[in-house]
Coordinates of C-alpha atoms in Angstrom, one line a residue:
M1 CA -8.0 -25.8 7.4
K2 CA -6.4 -29.2 7.5
S3 CA -8.8 -30.6 4.9
T4 CA -7.9 -27.7 2.7
S5 CA -4.3 -28.6 3.0
L6 CA -4.9 -32.2 2.1
M7 CA -7.0 -31.2 -0.8
L8 CA -4.3 -28.9 -2.2
I9 CA -1.6 -31.6 -1.7
F10 CA -3.8 -34.1 -3.6
L11 CA -4.4 -31.6 -6.4
L12 CA -0.7 -30.8 -6.6
S13 CA 0.2 -34.5 -6.7
V14 CA -2.4 -35.2 -9.4
S15 CA -1.1 -32.3 -11.5
L16 CA 2.4 -33.9 -11.5
L17 CA 1.2 -37.2 -13.0
P18 CA 1.9 -37.5 -16.7
T19 CA -1.1 -37.5 -19.1
A20 CA -1.6 -41.0 -20.3
F21 CA -3.1 -40.3 -23.7
P22 CA -2.6 -36.7 -24.8
A23 CA -4.5 -35.6 -27.9
V24 CA -2.3 -35.3 -31.0
A25 CA -2.5 -32.2 -33.2
P26 CA -2.8 -32.9 -37.0
P27 CA 0.1 -31.6 -39.1
G28 CA -1.9 -28.6 -40.4
V29 CA -2.5 -27.3 -36.9
T30 CA 1.1 -27.7 -35.8
S31 CA 2.2 -26.0 -39.0
A32 CA -0.2 -23.1 -38.5
L33 CA 0.9 -22.5 -34.9
T34 CA 4.5 -22.7 -35.9
V35 CA 3.9 -19.9 -38.4
L36 CA 2.2 -17.8 -35.6
K37 CA 5.3 -18.2 -33.4
S38 CA 7.9 -17.6 -36.0
T39 CA 6.1 -14.5 -37.2
L40 CA 5.3 -12.9 -33.8
R41 CA 8.4 -14.4 -32.0
G42 CA 8.1 -13.8 -28.3
R43 CA 8.6 -16.3 -25.4
W44 CA 6.0 -18.9 -26.3
N45 CA 7.2 -22.3 -25.0
T46 CA 6.6 -24.8 -27.9
T47 CA 8.7 -27.7 -26.7
G48 CA 7.8 -31.0 -28.4
D49 CA 6.4 -32.1 -31.7
N50 CA 2.8 -32.3 -30.6
A51 CA 1.2 -28.8 -30.6
C52 CA -1.5 -30.0 -28.1
T53 CA 1.2 -30.1 -25.4
W54 CA 2.5 -26.5 -26.1
Q55 CA 2.0 -23.7 -23.6
G56 CA -1.5 -22.3 -23.7
V57 CA -2.9 -24.8 -26.3
V58 CA -6.0 -26.7 -25.4
C59 CA -7.1 -29.5 -27.8
N60 CA -10.2 -31.8 -27.9
P61 CA -9.7 -35.5 -28.1
A62 CA -9.6 -35.3 -31.9
G63 CA -6.6 -33.0 -31.8
D64 CA -8.4 -29.9 -32.8
V65 CA -7.3 -26.7 -31.0
I66 CA -10.3 -25.4 -29.1
E67 CA -8.6 -22.8 -26.9
L68 CA -5.5 -20.7 -27.3
H69 CA -4.2 -18.8 -24.2
L70 CA -1.1 -16.7 -25.0
P71 CA -1.3 -13.6 -22.8
G72 CA 1.9 -11.7 -22.1
V73 CA 4.3 -13.8 -24.1
G74 CA 6.0 -10.9 -25.8
F75 CA 4.4 -11.2 -29.3
M76 CA 5.3 -8.3 -31.6
G77 CA 4.0 -7.2 -35.0
P78 CA 0.9 -8.0 -37.0
I79 CA -0.9 -11.4 -36.8
P80 CA 0.0 -13.4 -39.9
S81 CA -2.5 -14.8 -42.4
N82 CA -3.0 -18.5 -43.1
V83 CA -3.1 -19.4 -39.5
F84 CA -6.7 -19.4 -38.4
P85 CA -8.2 -21.4 -41.3
N86 CA -6.5 -24.4 -39.7
L87 CA -8.0 -23.6 -36.3
T88 CA -11.7 -23.6 -37.2
S89 CA -12.7 -25.3 -33.9
L90 CA -11.2 -22.5 -31.8
N91 CA -13.7 -21.0 -29.3
F92 CA -11.3 -19.1 -27.0
L93 CA -8.5 -16.8 -28.1
S94 CA -6.5 -14.7 -25.7
L95 CA -3.6 -12.6 -27.0
R96 CA -3.8 -9.8 -24.4
F97 CA -0.8 -8.0 -22.9
N98 CA 1.5 -8.4 -25.9
S99 CA 2.7 -5.9 -28.5
I100 CA 0.6 -7.0 -31.5
T101 CA -0.1 -4.4 -34.1
G102 CA -2.8 -4.2 -36.8
P103 CA -4.5 -4.8 -39.0
L104 CA -6.2 -8.1 -38.1
P105 CA -6.0 -10.7 -40.8
N106 CA -9.2 -11.3 -42.8
D107 CA -9.0 -15.0 -42.3
L108 CA -9.8 -14.5 -38.7
S109 CA -13.4 -14.7 -39.8
S110 CA -12.9 -18.5 -40.3
L111 CA -13.2 -18.9 -36.5
T112 CA -17.0 -19.4 -36.7
Q113 CA -17.0 -21.2 -33.3
L114 CA -15.3 -18.3 -31.5
K115 CA -17.0 -17.2 -28.3
F116 CA -14.2 -15.4 -26.4
L117 CA -11.7 -12.9 -28.0
Y118 CA -9.3 -11.0 -25.8
L119 CA -7.0 -8.5 -27.6
Q120 CA -6.7 -5.9 -24.9
H121 CA -3.4 -4.1 -24.1
N122 CA -1.7 -4.5 -27.4
R123 CA -0.7 -1.9 -30.0
I124 CA -3.5 -2.5 -32.5
S125 CA -4.2 0.8 -34.4
G126 CA -6.4 2.0 -37.2
N127 CA -10.1 1.6 -37.5
I128 CA -12.0 -1.3 -35.9
S129 CA -11.8 -4.1 -38.5
D130 CA -15.0 -5.5 -40.1
V131 CA -13.6 -9.0 -39.5
L132 CA -14.7 -8.7 -35.9
F133 CA -18.4 -8.7 -36.9
K134 CA -18.3 -12.2 -38.5
F135 CA -18.4 -14.3 -35.3
P136 CA -22.0 -15.6 -34.9
K137 CA -21.3 -17.1 -31.4
L138 CA -19.1 -14.4 -29.9
L139 CA -19.9 -13.7 -26.2
R140 CA -17.0 -11.5 -25.0
L141 CA -14.8 -9.0 -27.0
D142 CA -12.1 -7.0 -25.3
L143 CA -10.3 -4.3 -27.4
S144 CA -9.3 -2.0 -24.6
G145 CA -5.9 -0.5 -24.1
N146 CA -5.0 -0.4 -27.8
R147 CA -4.5 2.5 -30.3
L148 CA -7.8 2.1 -32.2
S149 CA -9.1 5.2 -34.0
G150 CA -12.0 6.2 -36.1
G151 CA -15.6 5.7 -35.2
I152 CA -17.5 2.8 -33.5
P153 CA -19.0 0.8 -36.4
I154 CA -22.7 -0.1 -36.4
G155 CA -21.5 -3.5 -37.5
F156 CA -21.4 -4.5 -33.8
N157 CA -25.1 -5.1 -34.2
N158 CA -24.2 -8.3 -36.1
L159 CA -22.9 -9.8 -32.9
T160 CA -26.3 -10.7 -31.5
T161 CA -25.0 -13.0 -28.9
L162 CA -22.5 -10.5 -27.4
V163 CA -22.5 -10.3 -23.6
A164 CA -19.5 -8.0 -23.0
L165 CA -17.8 -5.4 -25.1
F166 CA -14.8 -3.4 -23.9
M167 CA -13.2 -0.6 -26.0
Q168 CA -11.9 1.8 -23.3
N169 CA -8.6 3.5 -23.4
N170 CA -8.3 3.9 -27.2
Q171 CA -8.5 6.9 -29.5
L172 CA -12.0 6.3 -30.9
T173 CA -13.8 9.4 -32.3
G174 CA -17.3 10.4 -33.3
A175 CA -20.6 9.4 -31.8
I176 CA -21.7 6.1 -30.3
P177 CA -24.0 4.4 -32.7
D178 CA -27.4 3.1 -31.7
L179 CA -26.3 -0.4 -30.7
K180 CA -29.1 -3.0 -30.5
L181 CA -27.5 -5.8 -28.5
D182 CA -30.2 -7.3 -26.3
N183 CA -27.8 -9.7 -24.5
L184 CA -25.2 -7.0 -23.7
K185 CA -24.4 -7.0 -19.9
E186 CA -21.0 -5.3 -19.8
F187 CA -20.0 -2.3 -21.9
N188 CA -17.2 0.3 -21.6
V189 CA -16.0 3.0 -24.0
S190 CA -14.4 5.3 -21.4
Y191 CA -11.3 7.4 -22.1
N192 CA -11.6 7.8 -25.8
L193 CA -12.3 10.9 -27.9
L194 CA -16.0 10.3 -28.4
T195 CA -18.5 13.1 -28.8
G196 CA -22.3 13.5 -29.0
T197 CA -25.1 11.9 -26.9
V198 CA -25.0 8.4 -25.5
P199 CA -27.9 6.4 -27.1
E200 CA -30.8 6.0 -24.7
Q201 CA -30.6 2.2 -24.6
L202 CA -26.9 2.2 -23.5
C203 CA -27.4 5.1 -21.2
S204 CA -30.1 3.4 -19.2
A205 CA -28.3 0.0 -19.1
F206 CA -24.8 1.0 -18.0
P207 CA -23.2 3.4 -15.4
S208 CA -21.8 6.7 -16.3
S209 CA -18.3 5.4 -15.6
A210 CA -18.6 3.4 -18.8
F211 CA -18.6 6.6 -20.8
A212 CA -16.2 8.7 -18.7
G213 CA -13.2 10.5 -20.2
N214 CA -15.0 11.6 -23.4
S215 CA -16.9 14.6 -24.5
L216 CA -20.3 12.9 -24.3
T217 CA -23.7 13.9 -23.1
V218 CA -24.7 11.1 -20.8
C219 CA -28.3 10.3 -20.0
P220 CA -30.3 13.4 -21.0
Y221 CA -33.4 11.3 -21.3
K222 CA -34.8 11.4 -17.8
P223 CA -38.2 13.0 -17.7
S224 CA -38.8 16.3 -15.8
S225 CA -39.6 15.9 -12.2
S226 CA -42.3 18.6 -12.3
G227 CA -45.8 17.4 -11.5
G228 CA -48.8 17.6 -13.7
S229 CA -51.0 20.7 -13.9
G230 CA -54.0 19.0 -12.3
D231 CA -56.2 19.8 -15.2
N232 CA -57.2 16.2 -15.5
N233 CA -58.2 15.9 -11.9
G234 CA -61.7 17.2 -11.3
G235 CA -61.0 17.5 -7.6
S236 CA -58.3 20.1 -8.2
R237 CA -60.9 22.6 -9.4
K238 CA -62.7 22.6 -6.0
K239 CA -62.6 25.8 -4.0
L240 CA -60.4 26.0 -1.0
S241 CA -62.0 26.5 2.4
A242 CA -61.4 29.7 4.4
G243 CA -59.2 27.8 6.9
A244 CA -57.0 26.4 4.2
I245 CA -56.6 29.9 2.7
A246 CA -55.7 31.3 6.1
G247 CA -53.1 28.5 6.7
I248 CA -51.5 29.2 3.3
I249 CA -51.2 32.9 4.1
I250 CA -49.7 32.3 7.5
G251 CA -47.2 29.8 6.0
C252 CA -46.1 32.3 3.4
V253 CA -45.6 35.0 6.0
L254 CA -43.5 32.7 8.1
L255 CA -41.5 31.5 5.1
L256 CA -40.8 35.2 4.1
L257 CA -39.6 36.0 7.6
A258 CA -37.3 33.0 7.6
L259 CA -35.8 34.0 4.2
L260 CA -35.2 37.6 5.5
L261 CA -33.4 36.2 8.6
L262 CA -31.3 33.9 6.5
L263 CA -30.4 36.8 4.1
F264 CA -29.4 39.0 7.1
F265 CA -27.2 36.2 8.5
C266 CA -25.5 35.7 5.2
C267 CA -24.7 39.4 4.9
C268 CA -23.2 39.5 8.3
R269 CA -20.9 36.5 7.5
K270 CA -19.9 38.1 4.2
N271 CA -18.9 41.4 5.9
K272 CA -16.9 39.5 8.5
K273 CA -15.0 37.6 5.8
D274 CA -14.4 40.8 3.9
D275 CA -12.6 42.2 7.0
Q276 CA -10.1 39.2 6.9
P277 CA -6.8 39.3 4.9
A278 CA -6.9 37.9 1.4
A279 CA -4.4 35.2 2.3
T280 CA -6.7 33.9 5.1
R281 CA -9.7 33.6 2.7
S282 CA -7.6 31.7 0.3
V283 CA -6.7 29.1 2.9
E284 CA -10.3 28.8 4.0
A285 CA -11.4 28.3 0.4
A286 CA -8.9 25.6 -0.2
A287 CA -10.0 23.9 3.0
A288 CA -13.7 24.0 2.0
V289 CA -13.1 23.0 -1.6
P290 CA -9.5 22.1 -2.1
A291 CA -7.9 23.9 -4.9
T292 CA -6.9 22.3 -8.2
A293 CA -8.6 20.0 -10.7
A294 CA -7.8 18.6 -14.1
A295 CA -7.0 20.7 -17.2
A296 CA -9.9 21.9 -19.2
E297 CA -9.0 21.6 -22.8
T298 CA -11.6 24.0 -24.3
A299 CA -10.8 27.3 -22.6
K300 CA -8.9 30.2 -24.2
T301 CA -5.2 29.8 -24.7
S302 CA -4.5 33.4 -23.8
D303 CA -4.8 32.5 -20.1
V304 CA -1.8 30.2 -20.3
E305 CA 1.9 30.8 -20.5
T306 CA 3.5 27.7 -22.1
G307 CA 7.1 27.0 -21.2
R308 CA 9.4 25.8 -24.0
A309 CA 12.5 23.7 -23.7
S310 CA 15.7 25.6 -24.4
N311 CA 18.2 23.0 -23.1
G312 CA 17.3 20.0 -25.1
Q313 CA 14.7 18.6 -22.6
S314 CA 11.6 16.9 -23.8
S315 CA 8.6 19.2 -23.9
A316 CA 6.8 16.8 -21.6
T317 CA 9.1 17.8 -18.8
V318 CA 8.8 21.5 -19.2
P319 CA 6.3 23.0 -16.8
V320 CA 3.3 25.1 -18.0
V321 CA 2.3 27.9 -15.6
A322 CA -1.4 28.9 -15.5
K323 CA -1.8 32.2 -13.6
S324 CA -4.8 33.2 -11.7
K325 CA -7.2 35.6 -13.3
A326 CA -7.4 37.6 -10.0
G327 CA -4.0 39.1 -10.5
G328 CA -4.5 42.2 -8.4
S329 CA -4.4 40.6 -5.0
G330 CA -0.6 40.2 -4.9
I331 CA -1.0 36.6 -3.8
D332 CA 0.7 33.8 -5.7
K333 CA -2.1 31.8 -7.3
T334 CA -0.1 29.9 -9.9
L335 CA -0.4 26.3 -10.8
V336 CA 2.6 24.7 -12.3
F337 CA 1.6 22.0 -14.8
F338 CA 3.6 19.1 -16.3
G339 CA 3.0 17.5 -19.6
N340 CA 2.3 19.0 -23.0
A341 CA -1.6 19.0 -22.9
P342 CA -3.3 22.4 -23.1
R343 CA -3.8 23.9 -19.6
T344 CA -6.4 26.6 -19.4
F345 CA -7.6 26.9 -15.8
D346 CA -6.3 28.4 -12.6
L347 CA -6.7 28.2 -8.9
D348 CA -9.8 30.4 -8.9
D349 CA -11.5 28.1 -11.5
L350 CA -10.7 25.1 -9.4
L351 CA -12.1 26.6 -6.2
K352 CA -15.5 26.5 -8.0
A353 CA -15.3 22.8 -8.6
S354 CA -17.3 20.4 -6.4
A355 CA -15.2 18.4 -4.1
E356 CA -15.5 15.0 -2.4
V357 CA -13.2 13.6 0.2
L358 CA -11.4 10.4 -1.0
G359 CA -9.2 9.8 2.0
K360 CA -7.1 11.2 4.8
G361 CA -3.5 10.1 5.0
I362 CA -0.4 11.1 6.9
Y363 CA 0.6 13.6 4.3
G364 CA -2.8 15.3 3.9
T365 CA -6.3 14.9 2.6
T366 CA -7.1 13.8 -0.9
Y367 CA -10.2 15.0 -2.7
K368 CA -12.0 14.3 -5.9
A369 CA -12.5 17.7 -7.7
A370 CA -15.0 17.9 -10.6
L371 CA -14.8 20.8 -12.9
E372 CA -17.9 22.2 -14.6
N373 CA -16.9 20.6 -17.9
G374 CA -17.1 17.2 -16.3
V375 CA -13.4 16.5 -16.0
A376 CA -12.3 15.1 -12.6
V377 CA -9.0 14.9 -10.9
A378 CA -7.6 14.0 -7.5
V379 CA -6.2 16.8 -5.3
K380 CA -4.0 16.3 -2.3
R381 CA -3.8 19.1 0.2
L382 CA -0.5 18.6 2.0
R383 CA 0.0 19.3 5.7
D384 CA 3.1 19.4 7.9
V385 CA 5.5 20.1 5.1
T386 CA 8.8 21.1 6.6
A387 CA 10.7 21.6 3.4
T388 CA 11.4 25.1 2.2
D389 CA 9.6 26.4 -0.8
K390 CA 12.7 25.9 -3.0
E391 CA 13.1 22.3 -1.7
F392 CA 9.4 21.6 -2.3
K393 CA 9.5 23.0 -5.9
D394 CA 12.7 21.1 -6.7
K395 CA 11.0 17.9 -5.4
M396 CA 7.9 18.6 -7.5
E397 CA 10.0 19.1 -10.6
E398 CA 11.7 15.7 -9.9
I399 CA 8.3 13.9 -9.4
G400 CA 6.7 15.7 -12.3
R401 CA 9.4 14.4 -14.7
M402 CA 8.4 10.8 -13.8
E403 CA 6.2 9.4 -16.5
H404 CA 5.3 5.7 -16.5
E405 CA 2.2 3.7 -17.2
N406 CA 2.2 2.2 -13.7
L407 CA 2.6 5.5 -11.9
V408 CA -0.1 8.1 -11.0
A409 CA 1.3 11.1 -12.8
L410 CA 1.6 14.4 -11.1
R411 CA -0.2 16.8 -13.4
A412 CA 0.2 20.1 -11.5
Y413 CA 1.1 21.7 -8.1
H414 CA 0.6 24.9 -6.2
C415 CA 3.1 26.3 -3.7
S416 CA 2.5 29.2 -1.5
P417 CA 3.4 30.0 2.1
N418 CA 0.0 28.7 3.4
E419 CA -0.9 26.0 0.8
K420 CA 0.8 23.1 -0.8
L421 CA -1.5 21.4 -3.4
L422 CA -0.9 18.5 -5.8
V423 CA -3.1 17.5 -8.7
F424 CA -3.1 13.9 -10.0
D425 CA -5.1 11.9 -12.4
Y426 CA -8.4 10.7 -10.8
L427 CA -8.8 6.9 -10.8
P428 CA -12.4 6.0 -10.0
M429 CA -11.6 2.3 -9.1
G430 CA -9.8 3.6 -6.0
S431 CA -7.1 1.8 -4.1
L432 CA -6.2 -1.9 -3.8
S433 CA -6.6 -1.6 0.0
A434 CA -10.3 -0.6 -0.4
L435 CA -10.8 -3.4 -2.9
L436 CA -9.2 -6.0 -0.6
H437 CA -10.7 -4.9 2.7
G438 CA -13.6 -2.6 1.9
N439 CA -16.5 -5.0 1.2
K440 CA -16.6 -8.4 2.9
G441 CA -20.3 -8.9 2.4
S442 CA -22.2 -11.2 0.0
G443 CA -22.1 -8.7 -2.8
R444 CA -18.3 -8.6 -2.9
T445 CA -16.6 -9.3 -6.2
P446 CA -13.8 -11.8 -5.6
L447 CA -10.3 -10.8 -6.6
N448 CA -9.1 -13.7 -8.7
W449 CA -5.5 -14.9 -9.1
E450 CA -4.8 -13.2 -12.5
T451 CA -6.0 -9.9 -11.2
R452 CA -3.8 -10.0 -8.1
S453 CA -0.8 -11.2 -10.0
T454 CA -1.3 -8.5 -12.6
I455 CA -1.6 -5.9 -9.9
A456 CA 1.6 -7.2 -8.3
L457 CA 3.5 -6.9 -11.6
G458 CA 2.2 -3.4 -12.4
A459 CA 3.2 -2.1 -8.9
A460 CA 6.6 -3.7 -9.2
R461 CA 7.2 -2.1 -12.6
G462 CA 6.2 1.3 -11.3
I463 CA 8.5 1.0 -8.3
S464 CA 11.3 -0.3 -10.5
Y465 CA 11.0 2.8 -12.7
I466 CA 11.3 5.0 -9.6
H467 CA 14.4 3.2 -8.5
S468 CA 15.9 3.5 -12.0
Q469 CA 16.0 7.3 -11.8
N470 CA 19.1 7.3 -9.7
P471 CA 20.7 5.1 -7.0
T472 CA 19.1 6.9 -4.2
S473 CA 15.5 7.3 -5.6
S474 CA 12.9 5.5 -3.5
H475 CA 9.2 5.6 -3.0
G476 CA 9.3 5.8 0.8
N477 CA 5.7 4.8 1.6
I478 CA 4.7 1.6 -0.2
K479 CA 1.4 0.2 0.9
S480 CA -1.8 -1.1 -0.6
S481 CA -3.6 2.2 -0.1
N482 CA -1.0 3.9 -2.3
V483 CA -1.6 1.4 -5.2
L484 CA -4.5 2.7 -7.2
L485 CA -6.3 0.8 -9.9
S486 CA -7.4 1.7 -13.4
N487 CA -10.7 0.6 -14.9
S488 CA -9.0 -2.5 -16.2
Y489 CA -7.4 -3.2 -12.8
E490 CA -3.9 -2.1 -13.8
A491 CA -1.8 -0.9 -10.9
R492 CA -0.8 2.8 -10.6
V493 CA 1.6 3.6 -7.8
S494 CA 0.9 6.9 -6.0
D495 CA 2.5 9.2 -3.3
F496 CA 6.1 8.5 -4.4
G497 CA 8.7 10.9 -3.0
L498 CA 6.4 12.7 -0.5
S499 CA 7.9 11.1 2.6
Q500 CA 11.0 13.3 2.1
L501 CA 8.9 16.5 2.5
A502 CA 6.9 15.7 5.7
N503 CA 7.6 16.3 9.3
P504 CA 9.6 13.3 10.6
G505 CA 7.4 13.0 13.7
V506 CA 4.3 12.8 11.5
S507 CA 5.9 10.4 9.0
A508 CA 6.9 8.1 11.8
N509 CA 3.3 7.4 12.5
R510 CA 2.7 5.8 9.2
V511 CA 1.5 2.1 9.2
A512 CA 4.4 0.3 10.9
G513 CA 3.4 -3.0 9.4
Y514 CA 5.0 -2.0 6.1
R515 CA 8.2 -0.4 7.4
A516 CA 11.6 -2.2 7.1
P517 CA 13.2 -2.8 10.5
E518 CA 16.3 -0.8 9.7
V519 CA 14.3 2.5 8.9
T520 CA 14.8 5.0 11.7
D521 CA 14.1 8.2 9.7
P522 CA 11.0 7.9 7.5
R523 CA 12.3 10.7 5.3
R524 CA 15.3 8.5 4.3
V525 CA 14.1 5.2 3.0
S526 CA 16.5 3.2 1.0
Q527 CA 15.6 1.1 -2.1
K528 CA 16.1 -2.1 -0.1
A529 CA 13.7 -0.7 2.5
D530 CA 11.2 -0.2 -0.4
V531 CA 11.7 -3.8 -1.3
Y532 CA 10.7 -4.8 2.2
S533 CA 7.6 -2.7 2.1
F534 CA 6.7 -4.2 -1.3
G535 CA 7.2 -7.7 0.2
V536 CA 4.6 -6.9 2.9
F537 CA 2.4 -5.6 0.1
L538 CA 2.7 -8.9 -1.7
L539 CA 1.8 -10.8 1.5
E540 CA -1.3 -8.6 1.9
L541 CA -2.2 -9.3 -1.7
L542 CA -1.9 -13.1 -1.2
T543 CA -3.4 -13.4 2.3
G544 CA -6.1 -10.8 2.1
K545 CA -5.0 -9.6 5.6
A546 CA -3.9 -6.0 6.2
P547 CA -0.7 -5.6 8.2
T548 CA -2.6 -3.6 10.9
H549 CA -5.1 -6.5 11.2
A550 CA -2.5 -9.2 11.3
L551 CA -1.9 -9.2 15.0
L552 CA -3.1 -12.7 15.7
N553 CA -2.1 -13.0 19.3
E554 CA -1.3 -10.9 22.3
E555 CA 2.4 -10.7 21.5
G556 CA 1.7 -8.7 18.3
V557 CA 3.2 -11.0 15.6
D558 CA 3.4 -9.0 12.4
L559 CA 2.3 -10.2 8.9
P560 CA 5.8 -11.4 7.6
R561 CA 6.5 -13.3 10.8
W562 CA 3.0 -14.9 10.9
V563 CA 3.4 -16.0 7.3
Q564 CA 6.8 -17.4 7.9
S565 CA 5.7 -19.3 10.9
V566 CA 2.7 -20.9 9.1
V567 CA 4.8 -21.9 6.1
R568 CA 7.4 -23.4 8.4
E569 CA 5.1 -25.3 10.7
E570 CA 2.2 -26.2 8.6
W571 CA 1.5 -25.8 4.9
A572 CA 1.7 -22.8 2.6
A573 CA -2.0 -23.1 1.6
E574 CA -3.0 -22.0 5.1
V575 CA -1.8 -18.5 4.5
F576 CA -3.7 -17.8 1.2
D577 CA -6.8 -15.8 1.0
L578 CA -9.8 -18.2 0.6
E579 CA -10.8 -16.4 -2.6
L580 CA -7.6 -17.8 -4.2
L581 CA -8.0 -21.4 -3.2
R582 CA -10.6 -21.9 -6.0
Y583 CA -7.9 -21.5 -8.7
Q584 CA -6.5 -25.0 -8.4
N585 CA -4.3 -24.9 -11.5
V586 CA -2.0 -22.1 -10.3
E587 CA -1.0 -23.3 -6.8
E588 CA 2.6 -23.5 -7.8
D589 CA 2.6 -19.9 -9.0
M590 CA 0.9 -18.7 -5.8
V591 CA 3.6 -20.5 -3.8
Q592 CA 6.3 -18.9 -5.9
L593 CA 4.9 -15.4 -5.3
L594 CA 4.6 -16.2 -1.6
Q595 CA 8.3 -17.2 -1.5
L596 CA 9.2 -14.0 -3.4
A597 CA 7.3 -12.0 -0.8
I598 CA 9.2 -13.8 2.0
D599 CA 12.5 -13.1 0.3
C600 CA 11.6 -9.4 0.1
C601 CA 10.9 -9.3 3.8
A602 CA 14.3 -10.6 4.8
Q603 CA 15.5 -9.1 8.1
Y604 CA 18.8 -7.8 6.6
P605 CA 18.8 -5.4 3.6
D606 CA 21.6 -7.2 1.7
S607 CA 19.6 -10.4 1.8
R608 CA 16.7 -8.9 -0.1
P609 CA 16.5 -8.9 -3.9
S610 CA 16.5 -5.7 -5.9
I611 CA 13.2 -4.4 -7.3
T612 CA 14.5 -5.3 -10.8
E613 CA 14.9 -8.9 -9.8
V614 CA 11.5 -8.8 -8.1
T615 CA 9.9 -7.6 -11.3
S616 CA 11.6 -10.2 -13.4
R617 CA 10.4 -13.0 -11.1
I618 CA 6.8 -11.8 -11.1
E619 CA 6.9 -11.6 -14.9
Q620 CA 8.0 -15.3 -14.9
I621 CA 5.2 -16.2 -12.5
C622 CA 2.6 -14.4 -14.6
R623 CA 3.8 -16.1 -17.8
S624 CA 3.8 -19.5 -16.2
S625 CA 0.1 -19.2 -15.2
T626 CA -0.7 -20.4 -18.7
R627 CA 1.4 -23.6 -18.6
A628 CA -1.6 -25.6 -17.4
G629 CA -3.3 -24.8 -20.7
Q630 CA -5.6 -21.9 -19.7
D631 CA -5.7 -18.5 -18.2
P632 CA -6.3 -18.4 -14.5
L633 CA -9.4 -16.3 -14.9
S634 CA -11.1 -18.9 -17.1
E635 CA -11.6 -21.0 -14.0
I636 CA -14.5 -18.9 -12.9
A637 CA -16.5 -19.5 -16.1
S638 CA -19.6 -21.5 -15.7
D639 CA -19.9 -24.6 -17.7
A640 CA -23.6 -24.8 -17.2
D641 CA -24.7 -21.6 -19.1
N642 CA -23.4 -18.9 -21.4
S643 CA -22.0 -16.7 -18.7
P644 CA -19.0 -14.7 -20.0
R645 CA -15.6 -16.3 -19.7
P646 CA -12.8 -14.0 -18.5
S647 CA -9.6 -13.6 -20.5

């Protein structure tokens, strides 16, 4: 541990030394990058006359720009022409997490040395440009999280060196072409509008999650499991012995008796259930397969009553009520939907869905429910709800109106005297808690600095949106298991507002390690108490330690106190997760985020920053991660081979 501290001190000291002989960019390069900045504006730090010293610019000794790392600098609008012909040595280009729009300039094709192109999470629209197929050395291409439409071009087959291709979360249509990319190791087209059958080569090489969220037929190529007829085996034609025949007859008789007994048992159980009240059967059904699942977009619209705004509200906030087809029972089987997408299923349809337990929390059990059409959602079956039905419905209306890219949206709810059910988007990546603490074996994928800082920023933005609704709005239960992740590791905050509905005795049993010291009633958590919980969340993200596992001595020191004692008595590097110590160019940013977490965990509420200030400081930290001339993720690239280099 001491050697690690000394190493980090040495690296920080070396990083402060001025570069003796920095490369000097030729006038054409400086002029081209100046055009890029003046056109796209943003917050790109270009201090000085030498472009090789600008933020995110990496030059070779001759002054040629070989890497350009400009993620999240606020670029807006289309990329200008007459920039890239002056950057022909460029092999790494990252413009992700901006607001760039299309189309891409044709002279982008002049980057014949380009190996890594990251354009994810912009606003690029229209068809996929043919200019992307003119990079003979391209290894990784990320177009995810844009607004691309049209089909997937067969021109991708020109990129024979391509190792990774990401196009998820767009609006692509049509069928997936037969891509012949022998080197492709990573591929994702999930959550588009694609149809048809996945080509066999892709289907066999990549998991079904790479094609989720489309209307695709995945992997229909597996051969039948039925055995051969035996006609080619001469031994199969031999006559059976008398003993074998007798054994077969006895076995068949015993099997028939077993089936009759099973049928009799099932009939008895059915008659017993039929004698129970209908309301009881509904509760049992919900417990066996928790009701609710995502909206099926292909059923008949006659089953849906669509609410329309009559008071000037946005149509996205007007609930859509789908009634049960079994309307004669007199039981309320309605689902109240939010959003303007077509909703054509009801509680009975959802009871038929297969269910899988995702987790059990203090407010109830969460399931993954898969409908017959392949759509999956998360369903939370609440327990110990003390609010009245009116209070519950009012709260659901409030939560349902919250729409933000960093929140897990409430899609529908069901409220009856015996059941309270919530339907959310299903996120297959699961929670940050599972990712941080679930797998500590040799097969674990390390969480790098950029991923963690991006998760912190997304979670902060989601909570900031909740706090912006009114001065008393709060989450009430911030912790790592309530921060879910999208396929691209973007944070989605869940379970906001539910603490106000639960039994106070049950709520008091939530993980104490996150709770602010002033909180006495878990149903009434202030915004500053949320900030404290978020501070503990940041400490967990940086240290890799869960608050419940941070009791490092018999006196039960909690995570904030342990971090503060280590920082005060030793050196900040001692608290960081070992997986973060490999990123030696972002130590300053890690320390800044650590200090922010400590500020959030101040003992007195008035000493804590607001979540708006927290978000702003994390944004500054994320932007400064490029000041050393590269993205944090690029540290994990191997210089010895052609392994893909992260954006």
